[in-house]
């Protein structure tokens, strides 16, 4: 019996070894199998217990909260147009006022009627009308704008406390997170679409100061200025543009992060203009090609090519060749990451800069400098601060310089006006760009203003625009 038990155990072990060897060598993914694969298949249960489907996310609460805070924005502008046929045949030169109407969206951000929208939604408006979700309409006052970041702040005086949207921290949003876009595409009020965050820190602006949130939620003309919210109904962005060859939604849309919008709004409320701080570095983002040309192993981050004199970066010891990889707790992989984060800060704010030097990580605090080249725009005239050398040359203690002309009516005089230094506006002396911006913010776009300026030859001239 003992001998039989031993033989049975040996037979059992032999069979197990034979079966195991066959499975390992010849079965579907065995060593000699024709179906061998280097990928690993997930268990059949994968995805069944994890709520990743749209059905597992409840959008109804967020949608219900947001549609009552998103408004319809109507922009009425009046422009002078001439009739060339009447001028030619009858020598009639009388201009006629032509009314143009544009529409978009806006988001109520306070119960007393402050509304944020895009600057391009209300640009050149003679009248702005806001219609709430309950169909009540109110005239709106323009509080201030930032054309470079495409943000405008409006105010209405309603006869009731208004529902409003709270700001979320846009730096905390994650790629793949569900979002809702709420607005008025094609004048279809209270339209809600859903999608996910498909990318962050997209730079679509030639000046490089923008940093957009990219989403695949459907956004169309009329959505501009509307809300991009998370599943809790909190504002994470202001819908601004779409990427499309046809002008209609084709897969991607872009929103200004709520942190950037909030900072602009706070500046407009407190200072009347946007306070832009600078880190004080120039350079570019790294990639495989740039890293090879520069002879560095790091392929992500911002490579410093120049440090601005007297800036916070210079005072903190940053040098050419340093690679910035983090600002505070925000990772920096691209220039859009860097500019987007700095745009949420003001002059004199402190930022912890993490950078690589000689292969070692270092951290220094940097006090952001005041942007001496801060500019503002009014009626298609972009203004900037004048340099110390120009003050000395013309014996000036203030003024702002005309940087560029985009006003079509003044385009023919661009060469004569560009570079001129404005000394006063409507007989009010202009000290710097901040004082000019504050004064111009109180002027309506259709209101004429008088400017006294000194041209490049040192002559005093006056113009009315």
Coordinates of N, CA and C in Angstrom, one line a residue, residues 164-291:
X164 N -25.3 83.3 -8.7 CA -23.9 83.5 -9.3 C -23.1 82.3 -9.1
X165 N -22.1 82.2 -9.9 CA -21.2 81.1 -10.0 C -19.9 81.3 -9.1
X166 N -19.5 80.4 -8.3 CA -18.3 80.5 -7.5 C -17.1 80.0 -8.3
X167 N -16.0 80.7 -8.1 CA -14.8 80.3 -8.8 C -14.1 79.1 -8.1
X168 N -13.6 78.2 -9.0 CA -12.8 77.0 -8.5 C -11.4 77.3 -8.9
X169 N -10.5 76.6 -8.3 CA -9.0 76.7 -8.6 C -8.7 76.0 -9.9
X170 N -8.5 76.7 -10.9 CA -8.3 76.1 -12.2 C -7.0 75.4 -12.3
X171 N -6.0 75.7 -11.4 CA -4.7 75.0 -11.4 C -4.9 73.5 -11.0
X172 N -6.1 73.3 -10.3 CA -6.3 71.9 -9.8 C -7.0 71.0 -10.8
X173 N -7.5 71.5 -11.9 CA -8.3 70.7 -12.8 C -7.3 69.7 -13.4
X174 N -7.9 68.5 -13.8 CA -7.0 67.4 -14.3 C -7.5 67.0 -15.7
X175 N -6.6 66.6 -16.5 CA -6.9 66.1 -17.8 C -7.7 64.9 -17.7
X176 N -8.8 64.8 -18.4 CA -9.8 63.7 -18.3 C -11.0 64.0 -17.4
X177 N -10.9 65.2 -16.7 CA -12.0 65.5 -15.8 C -13.2 66.0 -16.6
X178 N -14.4 65.6 -16.1 CA -15.7 66.0 -16.8 C -16.0 67.4 -16.5
X179 N -16.4 68.1 -17.6 CA -16.8 69.5 -17.5 C -18.1 69.8 -18.3
X180 N -18.7 70.9 -18.0 CA -19.9 71.4 -18.7 C -19.6 72.7 -19.3
X181 N -20.0 73.0 -20.6 CA -19.9 74.3 -21.2 C -21.3 74.8 -21.3
X182 N -21.6 76.0 -20.7 CA -22.9 76.6 -20.7 C -22.9 77.9 -21.3
X183 N -23.8 78.2 -22.3 CA -23.8 79.4 -23.0 C -25.0 79.5 -23.9
X184 N -24.9 80.4 -24.9 CA -26.0 80.8 -25.8 C -25.6 80.7 -27.2
X185 N -25.2 79.5 -27.7 CA -24.8 79.4 -29.1 C -25.9 79.6 -30.1
X186 N -25.6 80.4 -31.1 CA -26.6 80.7 -32.1 C -27.9 81.3 -31.5
X187 N -27.8 82.0 -30.4 CA -28.9 82.6 -29.7 C -29.8 81.6 -29.0
X188 N -29.4 80.3 -28.9 CA -30.1 79.3 -28.2 C -29.8 79.4 -26.7
X189 N -30.6 80.0 -25.9 CA -30.2 80.3 -24.5 C -30.2 79.0 -23.7
X190 N -29.4 79.1 -22.6 CA -29.3 78.0 -21.6 C -29.0 76.7 -22.2
X191 N -27.9 76.7 -23.1 CA -27.5 75.4 -23.7 C -26.3 74.8 -22.9
X192 N -26.5 73.6 -22.6 CA -25.5 72.9 -21.8 C -24.9 71.7 -22.7
X193 N -23.5 71.7 -22.7 CA -22.8 70.5 -23.4 C -21.8 70.0 -22.4
X194 N -21.5 68.7 -22.6 CA -20.5 68.0 -21.7 C -19.3 67.5 -22.5
X195 N -18.2 67.5 -21.8 CA -17.0 66.9 -22.4 C -16.0 66.7 -21.3
X196 N -14.7 66.5 -21.7 CA -13.7 66.4 -20.7 C -12.6 67.4 -20.9
X197 N -11.7 67.7 -19.9 CA -10.5 68.5 -20.1 C -9.6 67.6 -21.0
X198 N -9.3 68.1 -22.2 CA -8.4 67.3 -23.1 C -7.0 67.8 -23.0
X199 N -6.7 69.0 -22.5 CA -5.3 69.5 -22.4 C -5.4 70.8 -21.5
X200 N -4.2 71.1 -20.9 CA -4.1 72.3 -20.1 C -2.9 73.1 -20.7
X201 N -2.9 74.4 -20.4 CA -1.8 75.3 -20.7 C -1.6 75.3 -22.2
X202 N -2.6 75.4 -23.0 CA -2.5 75.6 -24.5 C -2.2 77.0 -24.8
X203 N -1.1 77.3 -25.6 CA -0.7 78.6 -26.0 C -1.1 78.8 -27.4
X204 N -2.2 79.6 -27.7 CA -2.6 79.8 -29.0 C -2.4 81.3 -29.4
X205 N -1.7 82.0 -28.6 CA -1.5 83.5 -28.9 C -0.1 83.7 -29.2
X206 N 0.1 84.6 -30.3 CA 1.5 84.9 -30.8 C 2.3 85.6 -29.7
X207 N 1.6 86.3 -28.8 CA 2.4 87.1 -27.8 C 2.8 86.2 -26.7
X208 N 2.2 85.0 -26.6 CA 2.6 84.0 -25.6 C 2.2 84.2 -24.2
X209 N 1.2 85.1 -24.0 CA 0.8 85.4 -22.6 C -0.5 84.6 -22.2
X210 N -1.1 83.9 -23.2 CA -2.3 83.2 -22.9 C -2.0 81.7 -22.6
X211 N -2.8 81.1 -21.8 CA -2.7 79.7 -21.4 C -4.1 79.1 -21.2
X212 N -4.6 78.5 -22.2 CA -6.0 78.0 -22.3 C -6.2 76.6 -21.7
X213 N -7.4 76.4 -21.2 CA -7.9 75.0 -20.9 C -8.5 74.5 -22.2
X214 N -8.1 73.4 -22.7 CA -8.7 72.8 -23.9 C -9.7 71.7 -23.5
X215 N -10.9 71.7 -24.1 CA -11.9 70.8 -23.8 C -12.6 70.3 -25.1
X216 N -13.2 69.1 -25.0 CA -14.0 68.7 -26.2 C -15.5 68.8 -26.0
X217 N -15.9 69.6 -25.0 CA -17.3 70.0 -24.9 C -17.7 70.9 -26.1
X218 N -18.8 70.7 -26.7 CA -19.2 71.4 -27.9 C -19.4 72.9 -27.6
X219 N -18.7 73.8 -28.3 CA -18.8 75.2 -28.1 C -18.9 75.8 -29.5
X220 N -19.9 76.7 -29.7 CA -20.1 77.3 -31.0 C -20.2 78.8 -30.9
X221 N -20.3 79.6 -32.0 CA -20.4 81.0 -31.9 C -21.6 81.4 -31.1
X222 N -21.4 82.3 -30.1 CA -22.4 82.7 -29.1 C -22.1 82.1 -27.8
X223 N -21.3 81.1 -27.7 CA -20.8 80.5 -26.4 C -19.7 81.4 -25.8
X224 N -19.1 82.3 -26.6 CA -18.0 83.1 -26.1 C -18.5 83.9 -24.8
X225 N -17.7 83.8 -23.8 CA -18.0 84.5 -22.5 C -18.8 83.6 -21.6
X226 N -19.2 82.5 -22.0 CA -20.0 81.6 -21.1 C -19.1 80.8 -20.2
X227 N -19.8 79.9 -19.4 CA -19.1 79.3 -18.3 C -18.6 77.9 -18.7
X228 N -17.4 77.5 -18.2 CA -16.9 76.2 -18.2 C -16.8 75.8 -16.8
X229 N -17.6 74.8 -16.4 CA -17.7 74.4 -14.9 C -17.4 72.9 -14.7
X230 N -17.0 72.6 -13.5 CA -16.8 71.2 -13.2 C -18.2 70.6 -12.8
X231 N -18.1 69.3 -12.4 CA -19.4 68.6 -12.1 C -20.0 69.1 -10.8
X232 N -19.4 70.0 -10.0 CA -20.0 70.6 -8.9 C -20.6 72.0 -9.2
X233 N -20.5 72.4 -10.5 CA -21.1 73.6 -10.9 C -20.2 74.8 -10.6
X234 N -18.9 74.6 -10.3 CA -17.9 75.6 -10.0 C -17.2 76.1 -11.3
X235 N -16.9 77.4 -11.3 CA -16.3 78.0 -12.6 C -14.9 77.6 -12.6
X236 N -14.5 77.0 -13.7 CA -13.0 76.7 -13.9 C -12.5 77.4 -15.2
X237 N -13.4 78.0 -16.0 CA -12.9 78.8 -17.1 C -14.0 79.6 -17.8
X238 N -13.6 80.5 -18.6 CA -14.5 81.3 -19.5 C -14.3 80.9 -20.9
X239 N -15.3 80.3 -21.5 CA -15.2 79.8 -22.9 C -14.9 81.0 -23.8
X240 N -13.9 80.8 -24.7 CA -13.4 81.9 -25.5 C -13.3 81.7 -27.0
X241 N -12.9 80.5 -27.4 CA -12.7 80.3 -28.8 C -12.8 78.8 -29.1
X242 N -12.9 78.6 -30.4 CA -12.9 77.2 -30.9 C -11.8 77.1 -32.0
X243 N -11.4 75.8 -32.2 CA -10.5 75.5 -33.3 C -11.2 74.8 -34.4
X244 N -11.4 75.5 -35.5 CA -12.3 74.9 -36.5 C -12.0 75.6 -37.9
X245 N -12.0 74.8 -38.9 CA -11.8 75.3 -40.3 C -13.1 75.9 -40.8
X246 N -14.2 75.7 -40.2 CA -15.5 76.1 -40.7 C -16.1 77.3 -39.9
X247 N -15.6 77.5 -38.7 CA -16.2 78.5 -37.8 C -17.1 77.9 -36.8
X248 N -17.5 76.7 -37.0 CA -18.4 76.0 -36.0 C -17.6 74.9 -35.3
X249 N -18.2 74.3 -34.3 CA -17.5 73.3 -33.5 C -17.0 72.1 -34.3
X250 N -15.7 71.8 -34.1 CA -15.1 70.7 -34.9 C -14.3 69.8 -34.0
X251 N -14.5 69.8 -32.7 CA -13.8 68.9 -31.8 C -13.1 69.5 -30.6
X252 N -12.6 70.7 -30.7 CA -11.9 71.3 -29.6 C -12.4 72.8 -29.3
X253 N -12.4 73.1 -28.1 CA -12.7 74.5 -27.7 C -11.8 74.9 -26.6
X254 N -11.7 76.2 -26.3 CA -10.7 76.7 -25.4 C -11.3 77.7 -24.4
X255 N -10.8 77.7 -23.2 CA -11.4 78.5 -22.2 C -10.2 79.2 -21.4
X256 N -10.4 80.5 -21.0 CA -9.5 81.2 -20.1 C -9.6 80.6 -18.7
X257 N -8.5 80.1 -18.1 CA -8.6 79.5 -16.8 C -9.2 80.5 -15.8
X258 N -10.0 80.0 -14.8 CA -10.7 80.9 -13.9 C -9.7 81.7 -13.0
X259 N -8.6 81.1 -12.7 CA -7.6 81.8 -11.9 C -7.1 83.1 -12.6
X260 N -6.9 83.0 -13.9 CA -6.5 84.2 -14.7 C -7.6 85.2 -14.7
X261 N -8.8 84.7 -15.0 CA -10.0 85.6 -15.1 C -10.2 86.3 -13.8
X262 N -10.1 85.6 -12.7 CA -10.4 86.2 -11.4 C -9.3 87.3 -11.0
X263 N -8.1 87.0 -11.4 CA -7.0 88.0 -11.1 C -7.3 89.3 -11.9
X264 N -7.7 89.2 -13.1 CA -8.0 90.3 -13.9 C -9.2 91.1 -13.4
X265 N -10.2 90.4 -13.0 CA -11.4 91.0 -12.4 C -11.0 91.8 -11.1
X266 N -10.2 91.2 -10.2 CA -9.8 91.8 -9.0 C -9.0 93.1 -9.3
X267 N -8.1 93.0 -10.3 CA -7.3 94.2 -10.7 C -8.2 95.3 -11.2
X268 N -9.2 95.0 -12.0 CA -10.1 96.0 -12.6 C -10.9 96.6 -11.5
X269 N -11.3 95.8 -10.5 CA -12.1 96.4 -9.4 C -11.3 97.3 -8.5
X270 N -10.0 96.9 -8.2 CA -9.2 97.6 -7.2 C -8.4 98.7 -7.8
X271 N -7.9 98.5 -9.1 CA -7.0 99.5 -9.6 C -7.5 100.2 -10.9
X272 N -8.5 99.6 -11.5 CA -9.0 100.2 -12.7 C -8.3 99.7 -14.0
X273 N -7.2 99.0 -13.8 CA -6.4 98.4 -14.9 C -5.8 97.1 -14.4
X274 N -5.2 96.4 -15.3 CA -4.6 95.1 -15.0 C -3.1 95.3 -14.5
X275 N -2.8 94.8 -13.3 CA -1.5 94.8 -12.8 C -0.7 93.6 -13.2
X276 N 0.2 93.7 -14.1 CA 1.0 92.6 -14.5 C 2.4 92.6 -14.0
X277 N 2.7 91.5 -13.2 CA 4.1 91.4 -12.7 C 4.9 90.6 -13.7
X278 N 6.2 90.7 -13.6 CA 7.1 89.9 -14.5 C 8.1 89.2 -13.6
X279 N 8.5 88.0 -14.1 CA 9.6 87.2 -13.4 C 10.9 87.9 -13.7
X280 N 11.1 88.3 -14.9 CA 12.3 89.0 -15.3 C 13.3 88.1 -16.0
X281 N 12.7 87.1 -16.8 CA 13.6 86.2 -17.5 C 13.1 86.1 -19.0
X282 N 14.0 85.9 -19.9 CA 13.7 85.6 -21.3 C 14.3 84.3 -21.7
X283 N 13.6 83.6 -22.6 CA 14.1 82.3 -23.0 C 13.0 81.6 -23.8
X284 N 13.0 80.3 -23.6 CA 12.0 79.5 -24.3 C 11.8 78.1 -23.7
X285 N 10.8 77.4 -24.1 CA 10.5 76.1 -23.5 C 11.4 75.0 -24.2
X286 N 11.7 74.0 -23.4 CA 12.6 72.9 -23.9 C 11.8 71.8 -24.6
X287 N 12.4 71.2 -25.6 CA 11.9 70.0 -26.2 C 13.2 69.3 -26.7
X288 N 13.0 68.1 -27.4 CA 14.1 67.3 -27.8 C 15.1 68.1 -28.7
X289 N 14.6 68.8 -29.6 CA 15.4 69.6 -30.6 C 16.2 70.7 -29.9
X290 N 15.4 71.5 -29.1 CA 16.0 72.6 -28.4 C 17.1 72.2 -27.4
X291 N 16.8 71.1 -26.7 CA 17.7 70.6 -25.7 C 19.0 70.1 -26.3

